[in-house]
């Protein structure tokens, strides 16, 4: 099997079974991996700021992935409600059909509506899934992130502040200095003593009573 045929088979399979939820979940996964990595690679940013931002970005996408899936699947199920023959029939004809007035005109209208409903079910399913993930991105995910991430990040900031405070408030260790001040020294027989006080004779005039 050639490379082209294999690639064509993969693309065809993905095209048939693809859903909006899969696309959005794949994007969220890539963002959850790459954005924190790129944030931590920024050498110009403060380390604490990088760490805070990377954790927040990662948590956001971790929350987003299951929400996208759930919102898309729930919205897609609504297609079964809308893709019914009665929604593709004239109201009067459908009322006659429900009342067992099965004239050829009513039966034909119902059969045509049934075919339309079956043909439109996959399209409606995909469209409603897309609307579901859009609604999740606009409303559900921001609300959940506000509720879930804010306490987590506040706790992380509190722990970091506590550690920083503990480091800054540590008392320096006092170490005795083994240095003795001695103003007198002698550097050989030819040198005189140097003293911090005058060693001259006590004879002569005293000034100031000293």
PDB file of C-alpha atoms in Angstrom:
ATOM      1  CA  UNK A   1       0.000   0.000   0.000  1.00  0.00           C
ATOM      2  CA  UNK A   2       1.466   3.348  -1.026  1.00  0.00           C
ATOM      3  CA  UNK A   3       1.845   6.366   1.199  1.00  0.00           C
ATOM      4  CA  UNK A   4      -0.750   8.336  -0.763  1.00  0.00           C
ATOM      5  CA  UNK A   5      -3.410   5.649  -0.447  1.00  0.00           C
ATOM      6  CA  UNK A   6      -2.729   5.277   3.282  1.00  0.00           C
ATOM      7  CA  UNK A   7      -2.984   9.018   3.804  1.00  0.00           C
ATOM      8  CA  UNK A   8      -6.182   9.128   1.759  1.00  0.00           C
ATOM      9  CA  UNK A   9      -7.697   6.318   3.832  1.00  0.00           C
ATOM     10  CA  UNK A  10      -6.820   8.075   7.107  1.00  0.00           C
ATOM     11  CA  UNK A  11      -8.235  11.403   5.951  1.00  0.00           C
ATOM     12  CA  UNK A  12     -11.401   9.756   4.642  1.00  0.00           C
ATOM     13  CA  UNK A  13     -11.931   7.920   7.911  1.00  0.00           C
ATOM     14  CA  UNK A  14     -11.385  11.051   9.959  1.00  0.00           C
ATOM     15  CA  UNK A  15     -13.719  13.009   7.704  1.00  0.00           C
ATOM     16  CA  UNK A  16     -16.530  10.497   8.099  1.00  0.00           C
ATOM     17  CA  UNK A  17     -16.278  10.149  11.860  1.00  0.00           C
ATOM     18  CA  UNK A  18     -15.123  13.629  12.759  1.00  0.00           C
ATOM     19  CA  UNK A  19     -17.081  15.694  15.254  1.00  0.00           C
ATOM     20  CA  UNK A  20     -16.736  19.334  16.373  1.00  0.00           C
ATOM     21  CA  UNK A  21     -16.031  18.097  19.901  1.00  0.00           C
ATOM     22  CA  UNK A  22     -12.996  16.119  18.699  1.00  0.00           C
ATOM     23  CA  UNK A  23     -11.518  19.166  16.993  1.00  0.00           C
ATOM     24  CA  UNK A  24     -12.006  21.451  19.974  1.00  0.00           C
ATOM     25  CA  UNK A  25     -10.704  18.839  22.427  1.00  0.00           C
ATOM     26  CA  UNK A  26      -7.575  18.381  20.281  1.00  0.00           C
ATOM     27  CA  UNK A  27      -6.989  22.142  20.238  1.00  0.00           C
ATOM     28  CA  UNK A  28      -7.467  22.335  24.016  1.00  0.00           C
ATOM     29  CA  UNK A  29      -4.990  19.488  24.525  1.00  0.00           C
ATOM     30  CA  UNK A  30      -2.324  21.189  22.418  1.00  0.00           C
ATOM     31  CA  UNK A  31      -2.911  24.477  24.225  1.00  0.00           C
ATOM     32  CA  UNK A  32      -2.720  22.770  27.603  1.00  0.00           C
ATOM     33  CA  UNK A  33       0.712  21.376  26.725  1.00  0.00           C
ATOM     34  CA  UNK A  34       2.306  24.100  24.608  1.00  0.00           C
ATOM     35  CA  UNK A  35       1.160  27.291  26.313  1.00  0.00           C
ATOM     36  CA  UNK A  36       2.621  26.448  29.752  1.00  0.00           C
ATOM     37  CA  UNK A  37       5.864  25.304  28.066  1.00  0.00           C
ATOM     38  CA  UNK A  38       6.191  28.525  26.079  1.00  0.00           C
ATOM     39  CA  UNK A  39       5.387  30.546  29.186  1.00  0.00           C
ATOM     40  CA  UNK A  40       8.123  28.824  31.203  1.00  0.00           C
ATOM     41  CA  UNK A  41      10.603  29.339  28.322  1.00  0.00           C
ATOM     42  CA  UNK A  42      10.277  33.120  28.567  1.00  0.00           C
ATOM     43  CA  UNK A  43      13.607  34.148  30.097  1.00  0.00           C
ATOM     44  CA  UNK A  44      12.628  37.796  30.486  1.00  0.00           C
ATOM     45  CA  UNK A  45       9.666  37.089  32.786  1.00  0.00           C
ATOM     46  CA  UNK A  46       9.806  36.792  36.562  1.00  0.00           C
ATOM     47  CA  UNK A  47      10.038  33.102  37.669  1.00  0.00           C
ATOM     48  CA  UNK A  48       7.117  33.375  40.092  1.00  0.00           C
ATOM     49  CA  UNK A  49       4.970  35.051  37.449  1.00  0.00           C
ATOM     50  CA  UNK A  50       5.858  32.378  34.891  1.00  0.00           C
ATOM     51  CA  UNK A  51       4.979  29.602  37.311  1.00  0.00           C
ATOM     52  CA  UNK A  52       1.640  31.192  38.228  1.00  0.00           C
ATOM     53  CA  UNK A  53       0.684  31.791  34.584  1.00  0.00           C
ATOM     54  CA  UNK A  54       1.728  28.315  33.428  1.00  0.00           C
ATOM     55  CA  UNK A  55      -0.271  26.587  36.180  1.00  0.00           C
ATOM     56  CA  UNK A  56      -3.332  28.702  35.441  1.00  0.00           C
ATOM     57  CA  UNK A  57      -3.145  27.991  31.695  1.00  0.00           C
ATOM     58  CA  UNK A  58      -2.730  24.261  32.276  1.00  0.00           C
ATOM     59  CA  UNK A  59      -5.638  24.068  34.729  1.00  0.00           C
ATOM     60  CA  UNK A  60      -7.868  26.009  32.332  1.00  0.00           C
ATOM     61  CA  UNK A  61      -7.381  23.492  29.532  1.00  0.00           C
ATOM     62  CA  UNK A  62      -7.703  20.516  31.913  1.00  0.00           C
ATOM     63  CA  UNK A  63     -11.139  21.816  32.863  1.00  0.00           C
ATOM     64  CA  UNK A  64     -12.028  22.725  29.273  1.00  0.00           C
ATOM     65  CA  UNK A  65     -11.424  19.301  27.683  1.00  0.00           C
ATOM     66  CA  UNK A  66     -14.155  17.305  29.510  1.00  0.00           C
ATOM     67  CA  UNK A  67     -16.526  20.286  29.408  1.00  0.00           C
ATOM     68  CA  UNK A  68     -16.199  20.513  25.628  1.00  0.00           C
ATOM     69  CA  UNK A  69     -16.939  16.814  25.276  1.00  0.00           C
ATOM     70  CA  UNK A  70     -19.945  16.846  27.622  1.00  0.00           C
ATOM     71  CA  UNK A  71     -21.439  20.018  26.132  1.00  0.00           C
ATOM     72  CA  UNK A  72     -21.059  18.752  22.570  1.00  0.00           C
ATOM     73  CA  UNK A  73     -22.569  15.346  23.294  1.00  0.00           C
ATOM     74  CA  UNK A  74     -25.517  16.778  25.231  1.00  0.00           C
ATOM     75  CA  UNK A  75     -26.259  19.349  22.530  1.00  0.00           C
ATOM     76  CA  UNK A  76     -25.921  16.696  19.814  1.00  0.00           C
ATOM     77  CA  UNK A  77     -28.573  14.543  21.468  1.00  0.00           C
ATOM     78  CA  UNK A  78     -31.072  17.324  20.904  1.00  0.00           C
ATOM     79  CA  UNK A  79     -30.949  16.519  17.191  1.00  0.00           C
ATOM     80  CA  UNK A  80     -33.113  13.472  17.882  1.00  0.00           C
ATOM     81  CA  UNK A  81     -35.763  15.828  19.228  1.00  0.00           C
ATOM     82  CA  UNK A  82     -35.738  18.185  16.255  1.00  0.00           C
ATOM     83  CA  UNK A  83     -35.149  15.656  13.459  1.00  0.00           C
ATOM     84  CA  UNK A  84     -38.651  14.216  13.465  1.00  0.00           C
ATOM     85  CA  UNK A  85     -41.111  13.960  10.582  1.00  0.00           C
ATOM     86  CA  UNK A  86     -43.564  16.345  12.212  1.00  0.00           C
ATOM     87  CA  UNK A  87     -41.012  19.154  11.932  1.00  0.00           C
ATOM     88  CA  UNK A  88     -40.810  18.623   8.167  1.00  0.00           C
ATOM     89  CA  UNK A  89     -44.548  18.305   7.506  1.00  0.00           C
ATOM     90  CA  UNK A  90     -47.369  20.721   7.075  1.00  0.00           C
ATOM     91  CA  UNK A  91     -49.096  21.070  10.439  1.00  0.00           C
ATOM     92  CA  UNK A  92     -52.526  20.269   9.010  1.00  0.00           C
ATOM     93  CA  UNK A  93     -51.308  17.123   7.260  1.00  0.00           C
ATOM     94  CA  UNK A  94     -49.439  15.977  10.373  1.00  0.00           C
ATOM     95  CA  UNK A  95     -52.549  16.528  12.483  1.00  0.00           C
ATOM     96  CA  UNK A  96     -54.537  14.369  10.049  1.00  0.00           C
ATOM     97  CA  UNK A  97     -51.845  11.711  10.212  1.00  0.00           C
ATOM     98  CA  UNK A  98     -51.977  11.682  14.014  1.00  0.00           C
ATOM     99  CA  UNK A  99     -55.767  11.357  13.864  1.00  0.00           C
ATOM    100  CA  UNK A 100     -55.401   8.269  11.635  1.00  0.00           C
ATOM    101  CA  UNK A 101     -56.669  10.099   8.564  1.00  0.00           C
ATOM    102  CA  UNK A 102     -54.245   8.156   6.355  1.00  0.00           C
ATOM    103  CA  UNK A 103     -55.184   9.433   2.938  1.00  0.00           C
ATOM    104  CA  UNK A 104     -52.644   8.917   0.141  1.00  0.00           C
ATOM    105  CA  UNK A 105     -51.698  12.586   0.333  1.00  0.00           C
ATOM    106  CA  UNK A 106     -51.100  12.436   4.089  1.00  0.00           C
ATOM    107  CA  UNK A 107     -49.154   9.182   3.907  1.00  0.00           C
ATOM    108  CA  UNK A 108     -46.939  10.508   1.116  1.00  0.00           C
ATOM    109  CA  UNK A 109     -46.306  13.724   3.032  1.00  0.00           C
ATOM    110  CA  UNK A 110     -45.338  11.738   6.114  1.00  0.00           C
ATOM    111  CA  UNK A 111     -42.993   9.426   4.170  1.00  0.00           C
ATOM    112  CA  UNK A 112     -41.282  12.420   2.546  1.00  0.00           C
ATOM    113  CA  UNK A 113     -40.918  14.141   5.901  1.00  0.00           C
ATOM    114  CA  UNK A 114     -39.466  10.968   7.411  1.00  0.00           C
ATOM    115  CA  UNK A 115     -36.804  10.817   4.697  1.00  0.00           C
ATOM    116  CA  UNK A 116     -35.953  14.474   5.231  1.00  0.00           C
ATOM    117  CA  UNK A 117     -35.662  13.937   8.965  1.00  0.00           C
ATOM    118  CA  UNK A 118     -33.317  10.987   8.512  1.00  0.00           C
ATOM    119  CA  UNK A 119     -31.163  12.860   6.007  1.00  0.00           C
ATOM    120  CA  UNK A 120     -30.945  15.956   8.148  1.00  0.00           C
ATOM    121  CA  UNK A 121     -30.287  14.157  11.445  1.00  0.00           C
ATOM    122  CA  UNK A 122     -26.464  13.922  10.996  1.00  0.00           C
ATOM    123  CA  UNK A 123     -26.255  17.561   9.871  1.00  0.00           C
ATOM    124  CA  UNK A 124     -28.346  18.749  12.791  1.00  0.00           C
ATOM    125  CA  UNK A 125     -26.285  16.612  15.155  1.00  0.00           C
ATOM    126  CA  UNK A 126     -22.988  18.204  14.018  1.00  0.00           C
ATOM    127  CA  UNK A 127     -24.433  21.722  14.047  1.00  0.00           C
ATOM    128  CA  UNK A 128     -25.854  21.333  17.521  1.00  0.00           C
ATOM    129  CA  UNK A 129     -22.531  19.899  18.740  1.00  0.00           C
ATOM    130  CA  UNK A 130     -20.771  22.955  17.362  1.00  0.00           C
ATOM    131  CA  UNK A 131     -23.245  25.232  19.107  1.00  0.00           C
ATOM    132  CA  UNK A 132     -22.722  23.260  22.318  1.00  0.00           C
ATOM    133  CA  UNK A 133     -18.942  23.674  22.349  1.00  0.00           C
ATOM    134  CA  UNK A 134     -19.315  27.369  21.481  1.00  0.00           C
ATOM    135  CA  UNK A 135     -21.689  27.824  24.397  1.00  0.00           C
ATOM    136  CA  UNK A 136     -19.264  25.958  26.646  1.00  0.00           C
ATOM    137  CA  UNK A 137     -16.381  28.205  25.574  1.00  0.00           C
ATOM    138  CA  UNK A 138     -18.414  31.364  26.133  1.00  0.00           C
ATOM    139  CA  UNK A 139     -20.237  30.586  29.372  1.00  0.00           C
ATOM    140  CA  UNK A 140     -19.604  27.198  31.006  1.00  0.00           C
ATOM    141  CA  UNK A 141     -15.805  27.051  30.999  1.00  0.00           C
ATOM    142  CA  UNK A 142     -15.215  30.637  32.239  1.00  0.00           C
ATOM    143  CA  UNK A 143     -17.716  30.049  35.049  1.00  0.00           C
ATOM    144  CA  UNK A 144     -16.115  26.744  36.091  1.00  0.00           C
ATOM    145  CA  UNK A 145     -12.611  28.195  35.893  1.00  0.00           C
ATOM    146  CA  UNK A 146     -13.656  31.104  38.073  1.00  0.00           C
ATOM    147  CA  UNK A 147     -15.071  28.726  40.657  1.00  0.00           C
ATOM    148  CA  UNK A 148     -12.360  26.035  40.553  1.00  0.00           C
ATOM    149  CA  UNK A 149      -9.116  27.781  39.606  1.00  0.00           C
ATOM    150  CA  UNK A 150      -9.359  30.877  41.779  1.00  0.00           C
ATOM    151  CA  UNK A 151      -9.221  28.970  45.109  1.00  0.00           C
ATOM    152  CA  UNK A 152      -6.353  26.788  43.827  1.00  0.00           C
ATOM    153  CA  UNK A 153      -4.284  29.744  42.648  1.00  0.00           C
ATOM    154  CA  UNK A 154      -5.050  31.684  45.834  1.00  0.00           C
ATOM    155  CA  UNK A 155      -3.759  28.755  47.880  1.00  0.00           C
ATOM    156  CA  UNK A 156      -0.596  28.529  45.762  1.00  0.00           C
ATOM    157  CA  UNK A 157       0.010  32.264  46.136  1.00  0.00           C
ATOM    158  CA  UNK A 158      -0.572  32.014  49.879  1.00  0.00           C
ATOM    159  CA  UNK A 159       1.951  29.180  50.227  1.00  0.00           C
ATOM    160  CA  UNK A 160       4.522  31.058  48.141  1.00  0.00           C
ATOM    161  CA  UNK A 161       4.035  34.213  50.210  1.00  0.00           C
ATOM    162  CA  UNK A 162       4.423  32.225  53.419  1.00  0.00           C
ATOM    163  CA  UNK A 163       7.658  30.641  52.218  1.00  0.00           C
ATOM    164  CA  UNK A 164       9.001  34.012  51.126  1.00  0.00           C
ATOM    165  CA  UNK A 165       8.067  35.524  54.496  1.00  0.00           C
ATOM    166  CA  UNK A 166       9.747  32.686  56.375  1.00  0.00           C
ATOM    167  CA  UNK A 167      12.946  33.182  54.392  1.00  0.00           C
ATOM    168  CA  UNK A 168      12.956  36.951  54.861  1.00  0.00           C
ATOM    169  CA  UNK A 169      12.305  36.778  58.602  1.00  0.00           C
ATOM    170  CA  UNK A 170      15.077  34.341  59.412  1.00  0.00           C
ATOM    171  CA  UNK A 171      17.554  35.829  61.899  1.00  0.00           C
ATOM    172  CA  UNK A 172      21.174  35.856  60.799  1.00  0.00           C
ATOM    173  CA  UNK A 173      23.446  33.515  62.701  1.00  0.00           C
ATOM    174  CA  UNK A 174      25.820  35.432  64.970  1.00  0.00           C
ATOM    175  CA  UNK A 175      29.330  34.137  64.669  1.00  0.00           C
ATOM    176  CA  UNK A 176      32.049  35.350  67.059  1.00  0.00           C
ATOM    177  CA  UNK A 177      34.932  37.064  65.373  1.00  0.00           C
ATOM    178  CA  UNK A 178      38.273  35.882  66.719  1.00  0.00           C
ATOM    179  CA  UNK A 179      39.890  39.238  66.219  1.00  0.00           C
ATOM    180  CA  UNK A 180      41.602  40.977  69.148  1.00  0.00           C
ATOM    181  CA  UNK A 181      42.390  44.625  68.797  1.00  0.00           C
ATOM    182  CA  UNK A 182      45.865  45.407  70.058  1.00  0.00           C
ATOM    183  CA  UNK A 183      47.118  48.866  69.219  1.00  0.00           C
ATOM    184  CA  UNK A 184      50.647  47.959  70.240  1.00  0.00           C
ATOM    185  CA  UNK A 185      52.815  46.082  67.861  1.00  0.00           C
ATOM    186  CA  UNK A 186      56.509  45.496  67.377  1.00  0.00           C
ATOM    187  CA  UNK A 187      58.066  44.666  64.079  1.00  0.00           C
ATOM    188  CA  UNK A 188      61.669  44.191  65.100  1.00  0.00           C
ATOM    189  CA  UNK A 189      64.354  45.612  67.330  1.00  0.00           C
ATOM    190  CA  UNK A 190      64.898  48.699  65.164  1.00  0.00           C
ATOM    191  CA  UNK A 191      61.253  49.756  65.382  1.00  0.00           C
ATOM    192  CA  UNK A 192      59.629  51.589  68.223  1.00  0.00           C
ATOM    193  CA  UNK A 193      56.354  50.621  69.899  1.00  0.00           C
ATOM    194  CA  UNK A 194      53.232  52.179  68.489  1.00  0.00           C
ATOM    195  CA  UNK A 195      50.576  52.831  71.100  1.00  0.00           C
ATOM    196  CA  UNK A 196      47.187  54.332  71.101  1.00  0.00           C
ATOM    197  CA  UNK A 197      48.173  56.494  74.074  1.00  0.00           C
ATOM    198  CA  UNK A 198      51.078  58.895  74.556  1.00  0.00           C
ATOM    199  CA  UNK A 199      54.085  57.273  76.284  1.00  0.00           C
ATOM    200  CA  UNK A 200      56.252  60.355  76.779  1.00  0.00           C
ATOM    201  CA  UNK A 201      57.647  61.533  80.100  1.00  0.00           C
ATOM    202  CA  UNK A 202      55.469  63.210  82.668  1.00  0.00           C
ATOM    203  CA  UNK A 203      57.828  66.146  83.036  1.00  0.00           C
ATOM    204  CA  UNK A 204      57.157  69.561  81.596  1.00  0.00           C
ATOM    205  CA  UNK A 205      54.137  71.835  81.403  1.00  0.00           C
ATOM    206  CA  UNK A 206      50.716  70.270  81.622  1.00  0.00           C
ATOM    207  CA  UNK A 207      47.992  71.785  79.463  1.00  0.00           C
ATOM    208  CA  UNK A 208      44.396  71.668  80.505  1.00  0.00           C
ATOM    209  CA  UNK A 209      45.169  69.822  83.707  1.00  0.00           C
ATOM    210  CA  UNK A 210      46.058  66.627  81.855  1.00  0.00           C
TER     211      UNK A 210
END
